[in-house]
C-alpha positions as a LaTeX table, in Angstrom:
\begin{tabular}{lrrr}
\hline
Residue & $x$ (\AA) & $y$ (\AA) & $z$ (\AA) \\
\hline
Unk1 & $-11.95$ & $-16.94$ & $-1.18$ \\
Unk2 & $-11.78$ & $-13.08$ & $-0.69$ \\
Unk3 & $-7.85$ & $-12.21$ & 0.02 \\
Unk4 & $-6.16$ & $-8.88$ & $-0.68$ \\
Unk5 & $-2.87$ & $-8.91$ & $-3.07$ \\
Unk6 & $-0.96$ & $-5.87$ & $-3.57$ \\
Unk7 & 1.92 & $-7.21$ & $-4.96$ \\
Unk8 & 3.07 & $-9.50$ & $-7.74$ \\
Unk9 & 4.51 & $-11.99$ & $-4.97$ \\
Unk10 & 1.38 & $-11.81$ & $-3.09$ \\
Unk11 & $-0.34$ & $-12.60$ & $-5.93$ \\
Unk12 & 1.83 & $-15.67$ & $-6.77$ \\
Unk13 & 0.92 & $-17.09$ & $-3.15$ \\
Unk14 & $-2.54$ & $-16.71$ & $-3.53$ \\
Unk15 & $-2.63$ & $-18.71$ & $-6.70$ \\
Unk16 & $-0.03$ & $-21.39$ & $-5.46$ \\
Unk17 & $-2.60$ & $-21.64$ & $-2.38$ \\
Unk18 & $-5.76$ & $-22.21$ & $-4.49$ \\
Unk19 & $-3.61$ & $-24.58$ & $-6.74$ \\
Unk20 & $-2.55$ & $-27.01$ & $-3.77$ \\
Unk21 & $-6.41$ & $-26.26$ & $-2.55$ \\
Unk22 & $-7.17$ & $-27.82$ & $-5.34$ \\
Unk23 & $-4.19$ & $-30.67$ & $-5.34$ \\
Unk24 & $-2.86$ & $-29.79$ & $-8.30$ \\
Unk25 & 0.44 & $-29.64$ & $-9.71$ \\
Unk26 & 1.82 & $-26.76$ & $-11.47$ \\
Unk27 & 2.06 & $-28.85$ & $-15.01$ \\
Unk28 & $-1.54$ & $-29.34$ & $-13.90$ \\
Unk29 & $-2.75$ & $-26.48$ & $-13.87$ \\
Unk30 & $-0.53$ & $-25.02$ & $-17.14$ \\
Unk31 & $-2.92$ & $-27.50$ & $-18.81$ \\
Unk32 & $-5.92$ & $-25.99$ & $-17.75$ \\
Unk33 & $-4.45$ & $-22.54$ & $-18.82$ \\
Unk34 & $-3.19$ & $-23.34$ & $-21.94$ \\
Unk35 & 0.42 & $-22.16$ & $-20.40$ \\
Unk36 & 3.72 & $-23.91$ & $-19.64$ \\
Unk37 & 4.65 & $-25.57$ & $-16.59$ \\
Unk38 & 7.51 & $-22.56$ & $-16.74$ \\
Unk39 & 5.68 & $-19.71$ & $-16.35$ \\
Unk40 & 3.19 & $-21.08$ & $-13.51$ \\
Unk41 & 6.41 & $-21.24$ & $-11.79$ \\
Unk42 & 7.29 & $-17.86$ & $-12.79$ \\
Unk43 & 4.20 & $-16.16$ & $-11.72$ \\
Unk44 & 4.24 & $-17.95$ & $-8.22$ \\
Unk45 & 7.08 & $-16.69$ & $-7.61$ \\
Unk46 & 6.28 & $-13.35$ & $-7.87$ \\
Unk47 & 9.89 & $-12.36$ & $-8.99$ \\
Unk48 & 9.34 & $-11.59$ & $-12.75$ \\
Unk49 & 6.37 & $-9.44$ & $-13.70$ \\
Unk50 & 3.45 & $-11.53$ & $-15.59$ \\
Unk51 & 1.66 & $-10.81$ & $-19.14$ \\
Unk52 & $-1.55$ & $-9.92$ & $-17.82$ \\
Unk53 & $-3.68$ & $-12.22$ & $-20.34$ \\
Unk54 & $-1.29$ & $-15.07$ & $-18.75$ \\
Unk55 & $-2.73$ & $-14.11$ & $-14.96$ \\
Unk56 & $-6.07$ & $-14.13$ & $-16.12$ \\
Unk57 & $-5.44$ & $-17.19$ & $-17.82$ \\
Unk58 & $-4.39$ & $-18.93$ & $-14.78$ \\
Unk59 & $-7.22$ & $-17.40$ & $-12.80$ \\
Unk60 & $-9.83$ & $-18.45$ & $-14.99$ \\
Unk61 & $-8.78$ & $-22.10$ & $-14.99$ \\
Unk62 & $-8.90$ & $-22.16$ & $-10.96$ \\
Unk63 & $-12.53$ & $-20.20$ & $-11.21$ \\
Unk64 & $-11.41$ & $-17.12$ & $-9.76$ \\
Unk65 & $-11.35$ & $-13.69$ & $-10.67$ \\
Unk66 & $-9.85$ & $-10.52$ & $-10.77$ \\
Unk67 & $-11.09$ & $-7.20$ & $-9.14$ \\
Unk68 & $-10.05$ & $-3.58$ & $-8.62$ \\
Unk69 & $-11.56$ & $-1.10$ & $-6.07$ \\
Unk70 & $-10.39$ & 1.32 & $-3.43$ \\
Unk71 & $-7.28$ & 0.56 & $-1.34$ \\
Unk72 & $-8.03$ & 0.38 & 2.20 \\
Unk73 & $-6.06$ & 2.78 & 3.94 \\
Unk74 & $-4.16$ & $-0.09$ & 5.86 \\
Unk75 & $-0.19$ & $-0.22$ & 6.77 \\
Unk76 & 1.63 & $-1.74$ & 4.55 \\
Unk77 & 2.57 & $-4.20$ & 7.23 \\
Unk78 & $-0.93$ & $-5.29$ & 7.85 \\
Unk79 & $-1.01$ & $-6.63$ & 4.13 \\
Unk80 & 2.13 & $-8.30$ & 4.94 \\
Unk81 & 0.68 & $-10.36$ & 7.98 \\
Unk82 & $-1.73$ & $-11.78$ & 5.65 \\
Unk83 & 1.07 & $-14.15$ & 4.02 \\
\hline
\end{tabular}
């Protein structure tokens, strides 16, 4: 899995896509994460920011990780069309 998230809602998809990948349940996964059910919801949904240990948290128990590099010099759009 190699997708591009620029945003905090883009973010939530991805990790609500590898969660149902996966065919778990958001109370699920909070157990994995050591987090509540709550704040898996919250960080799907992209529409509160996220503590940063609680992202990487959630990452780590679905085996993915996080990277920085270069944006691409895309249109915004085009990130858009990926969701």
């Amino acid at each position: 899995m190699s997708d591009l998230a620029r945003t905090p809602r883009q973010i939530g998809t991805l990790i609500q896509r590898a969660r149902k990948t996966r065919g778990w349940t958001q109370t699920q996964l909070a157990e994995r994460a050591g987090l509540r059910q709550a704040t898996i919801s919250i960080i799907e949904s992209g529409e509160k920011p996220a503590k940063l240990d609680s992202l990487l948290a959630v990452l780590a128990a679905l085996d993915l990780e996080f990277r920085i590099g270069a944006r691409s010099k895309g249109h915004e759009r085009d990130i858009e069309d990926l969701f």
